[in-house]
Short mmCIF file of C-alpha atoms and ligand atoms in Angstrom, two decimals:
data_model
loop_
_atom_site.label_atom_id
_atom_site.label_comp_id
_atom_site.label_asym_id
_atom_site.label_seq_id
_atom_site.Cartn_x
_atom_site.Cartn_y
_atom_site.Cartn_z
CA UNK A 1 -0.30 -0.29 -0.11
CA UNK A 2 0.86 3.79 -0.67
CA UNK A 3 1.81 6.44 2.53
CA UNK A 4 -0.64 8.39 2.09
CA UNK A 5 0.22 11.81 2.48
CA UNK A 6 -1.05 13.70 5.23
CA UNK A 7 1.50 16.18 5.42
CA UNK A 8 1.80 19.53 3.78
CA UNK A 9 4.54 22.51 3.68
CA UNK A 10 3.26 26.24 3.06
CA UNK A 11 6.50 27.78 2.23
CA UNK A 12 5.12 32.01 3.19
CA UNK A 13 8.61 33.61 4.63
CA UNK A 14 8.95 36.20 0.99
CA UNK A 15 8.50 39.91 1.65
CA UNK A 16 5.62 40.19 -0.56
CA UNK A 17 6.88 43.15 -2.10
CA UNK A 18 5.61 42.90 -5.01
CA UNK A 19 1.84 44.30 -2.51
CA UNK A 20 4.07 47.04 -0.75
CA UNK A 21 3.16 48.89 1.04
CA UNK A 22 0.62 46.90 2.32
CA UNK A 23 2.88 44.15 2.68
CA UNK A 24 5.13 46.22 4.93
CA UNK A 25 2.30 45.15 8.31
CA UNK A 26 0.58 42.13 6.40
CA UNK A 27 1.79 39.33 5.46
CA UNK A 28 1.06 38.69 2.18
CA UNK A 29 -0.24 35.63 2.91
CA UNK A 30 -3.60 37.69 5.47
CA UNK A 31 -4.36 39.30 2.40
CA UNK A 32 -8.10 38.59 1.74
CA UNK A 33 -9.91 37.53 -1.33
CA UNK A 34 -13.89 38.69 -0.62
CA UNK A 35 -13.30 37.47 3.08
CA UNK A 36 -11.48 35.64 3.73
CA UNK A 37 -7.01 35.40 4.15
CA UNK A 38 -5.27 33.16 1.30
CA UNK A 39 -3.95 31.31 3.19
CA UNK A 40 -7.25 30.05 3.80
CA UNK A 41 -7.92 29.30 0.78
CA UNK A 42 -4.76 27.20 0.68
CA UNK A 43 -5.51 25.20 4.12
CA UNK A 44 -9.16 23.93 3.00
CA UNK A 45 -7.73 22.75 -0.52
CA UNK A 46 -4.97 21.02 2.22
CA UNK A 47 -8.12 19.42 4.20
CA UNK A 48 -9.73 18.15 1.17
CA UNK A 49 -7.18 16.77 0.64
CA UNK A 50 -6.76 14.69 3.18
CA UNK A 51 -3.75 16.41 4.60
CA UNK A 52 -3.43 16.53 8.30
CA UNK A 53 -0.82 18.07 9.15
CA UNK A 54 0.70 21.83 8.59
CA UNK A 55 4.41 23.13 8.90
CA UNK A 56 4.27 26.78 7.93
CA UNK A 57 7.56 28.25 6.60
CA UNK A 58 7.43 31.80 7.66
CA UNK A 59 10.22 35.33 8.30
CA UNK A 60 10.27 37.54 10.18
CA UNK A 61 7.08 39.84 10.53
CA UNK A 62 4.80 37.17 9.48
CA UNK A 63 3.35 36.61 13.92
CA UNK A 64 -0.91 38.06 12.28
CA UNK A 65 -0.49 34.36 10.72
CA UNK A 66 -0.13 32.48 13.00
CA UNK A 67 -2.55 34.51 15.20
CA UNK A 68 -5.03 33.50 12.35
CA UNK A 69 -4.55 30.29 13.08
CA UNK A 70 -5.33 30.47 17.12
CA UNK A 71 -8.72 30.37 18.66
CA UNK A 72 -10.26 32.81 19.48
CA UNK A 73 -12.44 32.14 22.86
CA UNK A 74 -13.19 35.50 23.30
CA UNK A 75 -14.76 36.79 19.81
CA UNK A 76 -16.50 33.02 19.90
CA UNK A 77 -17.89 33.75 22.44
CA UNK A 78 -19.70 37.11 21.76
CA UNK A 79 -20.60 35.69 18.59
CA UNK A 80 -22.77 32.47 20.41
CA UNK A 81 -24.28 35.36 22.54
CA UNK A 82 -25.04 37.38 19.51
CA UNK A 83 -26.67 34.80 18.05
CA UNK A 84 -24.32 35.10 14.77
CA UNK A 85 -24.19 31.54 14.54
CA UNK A 86 -23.20 31.77 10.32
CA UNK A 87 -19.71 34.07 11.56
CA UNK A 88 -18.80 31.52 13.71
CA UNK A 89 -19.68 28.72 11.56
CA UNK A 90 -16.76 30.44 9.05
CA UNK A 91 -13.95 31.16 12.97
CA UNK A 92 -14.58 27.07 13.67
CA UNK A 93 -12.61 27.39 9.57
CA UNK A 94 -9.33 29.08 10.91
CA UNK A 95 -9.39 26.95 13.98
CA UNK A 96 -6.54 24.67 14.10
CA UNK A 97 -6.15 21.92 16.63
CA UNK A 98 -3.13 21.82 18.51
CA UNK A 99 0.04 19.69 17.64
CA UNK A 100 -1.21 20.35 14.35
CA UNK A 101 0.32 23.34 12.67
CA UNK A 102 3.50 23.70 12.81
CA UNK A 103 6.21 26.75 12.70
CA UNK A 104 9.44 27.04 11.62
CA UNK A 105 11.08 30.25 10.21
CA UNK A 106 13.78 30.04 7.35
CA UNK A 107 16.41 32.77 8.65
CA UNK A 108 17.03 33.48 4.94
CA UNK A 109 15.98 34.01 2.23
CA UNK A 110 17.32 31.38 0.39
CA UNK A 111 14.35 30.28 -2.31
CA UNK A 112 11.42 28.33 -2.36
CA UNK A 113 14.03 25.41 -2.52
CA UNK A 114 15.39 26.01 0.92
CA UNK A 115 11.98 27.40 2.24
CA UNK A 116 10.38 23.53 1.78
CA UNK A 117 13.93 21.88 3.32
CA UNK A 118 13.86 23.62 6.22
CA UNK A 119 10.49 21.25 7.78
CA UNK A 120 12.51 18.35 6.21
CA UNK A 121 12.76 17.07 9.59
CA UNK A 122 9.16 17.22 10.47
CA UNK A 123 7.84 15.08 7.81
CA UNK A 124 9.48 11.66 9.12
CA UNK A 125 10.77 10.19 5.36
CA UNK A 126 7.05 10.46 3.80
CA UNK A 127 5.25 11.59 1.64
CA UNK A 128 4.66 14.95 1.73
CA UNK A 129 2.07 17.99 -0.06
CA UNK A 130 3.84 21.64 -0.45
CA UNK A 131 1.16 23.71 -1.99
CA UNK A 132 2.23 27.90 -2.79
CA UNK A 133 -0.90 30.47 -0.97
CA UNK A 134 0.23 32.87 -3.77
CA UNK A 135 -1.58 29.95 -6.85
CA UNK A 136 -5.21 30.37 -5.91
CA UNK A 137 -6.94 27.05 -7.49
CA UNK A 138 -11.07 27.93 -8.32
CA UNK A 139 -12.03 24.40 -8.38
CA UNK A 140 -14.86 22.17 -8.18
CA UNK A 141 -12.49 19.09 -7.24
CA UNK A 142 -9.48 20.24 -4.70
CA UNK A 143 -6.78 21.26 -7.00
CA UNK A 144 -4.46 19.31 -4.39
CA UNK A 145 -7.73 16.50 -4.71
CA UNK A 146 -7.77 15.52 -7.30
CA UNK A 147 -3.52 14.77 -7.71
CA UNK A 148 -3.85 12.93 -4.25
CA UNK A 149 -6.59 11.04 -6.52
CA UNK A 150 -3.55 9.96 -9.40
CA UNK A 151 -1.00 9.47 -7.46
CA UNK A 152 -2.69 7.00 -5.99
CA UNK A 153 -1.80 5.58 -9.35
CA UNK A 154 0.92 6.95 -10.13
CA UNK A 155 3.05 7.43 -6.92
CA UNK A 156 7.09 9.52 -7.91
CA UNK A 157 6.62 12.72 -7.60
CA UNK A 158 4.33 14.74 -8.86
CA UNK A 159 4.21 18.78 -10.16
CA UNK A 160 0.50 20.67 -11.44
CA UNK A 161 0.89 22.12 -14.32
CA UNK A 162 -0.92 24.04 -17.06
CA UNK A 163 -0.41 25.44 -20.37
CA UNK A 164 1.46 29.67 -20.64
CA UNK A 165 1.74 31.57 -23.48
CA UNK A 166 5.48 31.52 -24.30
CA UNK A 167 6.47 34.64 -23.26
CA UNK A 168 6.12 33.78 -19.27
CA UNK A 169 7.60 31.15 -19.41
CA UNK A 170 11.32 32.75 -17.66
CA UNK A 171 8.11 32.72 -14.98
CA UNK A 172 7.58 29.31 -13.94
CA UNK A 173 9.48 26.42 -13.54
CA UNK A 174 8.95 24.11 -16.88
CA UNK A 175 8.35 20.49 -17.44
CA UNK A 176 10.90 18.61 -20.11
CA UNK A 177 7.76 16.68 -21.14
CA UNK A 178 8.68 12.54 -21.57
CA UNK A 179 5.13 10.82 -22.92
CA UNK A 180 1.79 12.81 -23.02
CA UNK A 181 -0.94 10.88 -21.52
CA UNK A 182 -3.28 13.35 -21.45
CA UNK A 183 -3.85 14.65 -17.74
CA UNK A 184 -0.89 13.49 -16.78
CA UNK A 185 2.31 12.93 -18.42
CA UNK A 186 5.44 12.45 -17.77
CA UNK A 187 8.70 14.55 -17.23
CA UNK A 188 12.65 14.04 -18.46
CA UNK A 189 13.62 16.93 -16.93
CA UNK A 190 12.52 20.38 -15.78
CA UNK A 191 13.69 23.61 -15.75
CA UNK A 192 13.65 26.44 -13.39
CA UNK A 193 12.50 30.14 -15.68
CA UNK A 194 13.82 29.52 -18.26
CA UNK A 195 14.90 31.89 -21.10
CA UNK A 196 12.14 31.58 -23.54
CA UNK A 197 13.88 30.41 -26.46
CA UNK A 198 15.90 27.54 -24.48
CA UNK A 199 11.98 26.88 -22.75
CA UNK A 200 11.92 22.97 -22.99
CA UNK A 201 7.34 23.32 -23.43
CA UNK A 202 5.15 25.59 -22.18
CA UNK A 203 3.35 23.06 -19.68
CA UNK A 204 4.72 25.59 -16.43
CA UNK A 205 4.93 23.69 -13.25
CA UNK A 206 2.25 25.90 -10.54
CA UNK A 207 2.27 25.42 -6.96
CA UNK A 208 0.81 22.59 -6.15
CA UNK A 209 3.55 19.78 -5.00
CA UNK A 210 3.33 16.27 -3.72
CA UNK A 211 7.38 14.84 -3.26
CA UNK A 212 8.80 12.09 -1.93
CA UNK A 213 10.99 12.89 0.34
CA UNK A 214 14.10 11.17 -0.81
CA UNK A 215 13.81 15.12 -2.83
CA UNK A 216 15.29 17.09 0.59
CA UNK A 217 18.61 14.51 -0.50
CA UNK A 218 19.20 16.66 -3.48
CA UNK A 219 18.09 20.01 -1.38
CA UNK A 220 20.62 18.83 1.28
CA UNK A 221 23.63 19.80 -1.72
CA UNK A 222 22.07 23.44 -1.63
CA UNK A 223 23.11 24.29 -5.20
CA UNK A 224 22.20 27.67 -6.62
CA UNK A 225 20.60 27.06 -9.10
CA UNK A 226 18.06 30.00 -11.35
CA UNK A 227 18.30 33.43 -9.42
CA UNK A 228 20.87 32.38 -7.05
CA UNK A 229 18.33 30.30 -5.43
CA UNK A 230 18.06 26.77 -4.08
CA UNK A 231 15.53 25.99 -6.78
CA UNK A 232 13.14 23.17 -5.69
CA UNK A 233 12.52 22.30 -9.73
CA UNK A 234 16.04 21.52 -9.60
CA UNK A 235 16.03 18.92 -6.65
CA UNK A 236 12.76 17.20 -8.39
CA UNK A 237 14.82 17.53 -11.63
CA UNK A 238 16.93 14.92 -9.44
CA UNK A 239 14.53 12.39 -9.03
CA UNK A 240 14.00 11.80 -12.87
CA UNK A 241 19.04 11.66 -12.85
CA UNK A 242 17.66 8.21 -10.35
CA UNK A 243 15.71 7.26 -12.20
CA UNK A 244 12.32 8.32 -9.86
CA UNK A 245 8.77 9.06 -11.77
CA UNK A 246 8.40 12.65 -11.94
CA UNK A 247 4.67 13.54 -13.17
CA UNK A 248 2.88 16.95 -14.54
CA UNK A 249 -0.83 16.96 -13.70
CA UNK A 250 -2.94 18.47 -15.68
CA UNK A 251 -6.23 19.74 -12.90
CA UNK A 252 -9.04 20.88 -13.53
CA UNK A 253 -9.79 24.29 -12.45
CA UNK A 254 -8.72 27.77 -13.00
CA UNK A 255 -5.78 29.93 -11.33
CA UNK A 256 -5.18 32.39 -9.97
CA UNK A 257 -1.77 34.08 -9.37
CA UNK A 258 -2.67 35.86 -6.53
CA UNK A 259 1.37 36.73 -6.51
CA UNK A 260 0.86 39.51 -9.01
CA UNK A 261 -1.57 42.41 -8.58
CA UNK A 262 -3.48 41.72 -12.34
CA UNK A 263 -3.85 38.48 -11.09
CA UNK A 264 -5.18 39.36 -7.15
CA UNK A 265 -7.79 41.22 -8.82
CA UNK A 266 -9.17 38.86 -10.91
CA UNK A 267 -10.00 36.71 -9.05
CA UNK A 268 -11.49 38.79 -6.39
CA UNK A 269 -13.89 39.42 -9.80
CA UNK A 270 -14.33 35.57 -9.59
CA UNK A 271 -14.89 34.52 -6.72
CA UNK A 272 -17.21 37.05 -5.85
CA UNK A 273 -18.94 36.14 -8.63
CA UNK A 274 -18.76 33.06 -7.10
CA UNK A 275 -20.83 33.97 -3.99
CA UNK A 276 -24.79 34.21 -3.81
CA UNK A 277 -25.35 37.11 -1.89
CA UNK A 278 -22.62 39.35 -3.67
CA UNK A 279 -23.40 38.27 -6.97
CA UNK A 280 -26.34 40.26 -8.04
CA UNK A 281 -24.09 43.35 -6.78
CA UNK A 282 -20.84 42.58 -8.04
CA UNK A 283 -22.16 41.53 -11.72
CA UNK A 284 -24.05 45.02 -11.77
CA UNK A 285 -20.98 47.45 -11.45
CA UNK A 286 -19.49 45.61 -14.39
CA UNK A 287 -21.78 45.49 -16.08
CA UNK A 288 -21.47 49.35 -15.37
CA UNK A 289 -18.39 50.01 -15.31
CA UNK A 290 -18.25 47.89 -18.72
CA UNK A 291 -21.01 49.90 -20.78
CA UNK A 292 -19.68 53.15 -19.32
CA UNK A 293 -16.17 52.42 -20.80
CA UNK A 294 -17.55 50.79 -24.17
CA UNK A 295 -19.90 54.40 -24.39
CA UNK A 296 -16.39 56.46 -23.73
CA UNK A 297 -14.42 54.76 -27.23
C1 G1P T 1 7.51 29.18 -8.30
C2 G1P T 1 8.32 28.18 -8.61
C3 G1P T 1 8.25 28.40 -10.39
C4 G1P T 1 6.69 27.58 -10.79
C5 G1P T 1 5.49 29.16 -9.82
C6 G1P T 1 4.44 28.32 -9.55
O1 G1P T 1 8.12 29.86 -8.57
O2 G1P T 1 9.66 28.28 -7.92
O3 G1P T 1 8.61 26.80 -10.65
O4 G1P T 1 6.83 27.52 -10.93
O5 G1P T 1 5.94 28.56 -8.07
O6 G1P T 1 3.86 29.79 -9.51
P1 G1P T 1 7.83 31.76 -7.97
O7 G1P T 1 6.49 31.63 -8.54
O8 G1P T 1 7.95 31.88 -6.98
O9 G1P T 1 8.91 32.98 -8.88
#
């Protein structure tokens, strides 16, 4: 029997400079899409995929993130007294039981691979998931759950994958495809942020991974890659060099790059439109804006 994936690493140590000045005092992962912080979407997705242990790799100034997952007895009591059941149940989703969540400091910004490596001792030689909360994925079946189901068949290492425009390849890890099986591809190479004319395909890695603990062995070497950083992509590529399976999984769903302002705004609109309590107002407003724009043209 394949070992179940029950642990997930959430790298949240980034400075979030693209969202300054907001991120001067608010961790990027606490910024809200409609009424939930980015990190809540990541946690909900992990839970749906059967994750039981949540490991956050943080850095200085991320205290608000730890507070967010704390229980808030006073607030809960107040809501209960006022009979605000809906809000109470929304709050419940933010509570983590003691021991289910751990925080590890990445003391120096040395790249995604290094951030993941910081959590190595908590993985106990088991397969684990990595979720990048910046990549928000709207899907009927949550993306990581789709991947866990596919992984039960393949084992090895699996990354979420999506076609991107050729000029966007330099922003991503790019897969060199061995065999294309439709929703899944087997991978014979991976390059982090290649130049456009050196990209082996236009199939990009999106921030969901299921990885073998062997990846830590490759990260141990601390070899610098693209941008002088220790890259997770390079460590996964090492697995291919050792003849272990690496698969790209074309998930069903829409991905928003909430690490960029445009992506964040698009996600805000999409998640707003998906909400029964907001749809009509928001739709009306968007129509008004578009009509005014067209009239002005
Ligand atoms: C990271 C990974 C990259 C991946 C991307 C997905 O890059 O290093 O391989 O394609 O996330 O969002 P970052 O966006 O942190 O530069």
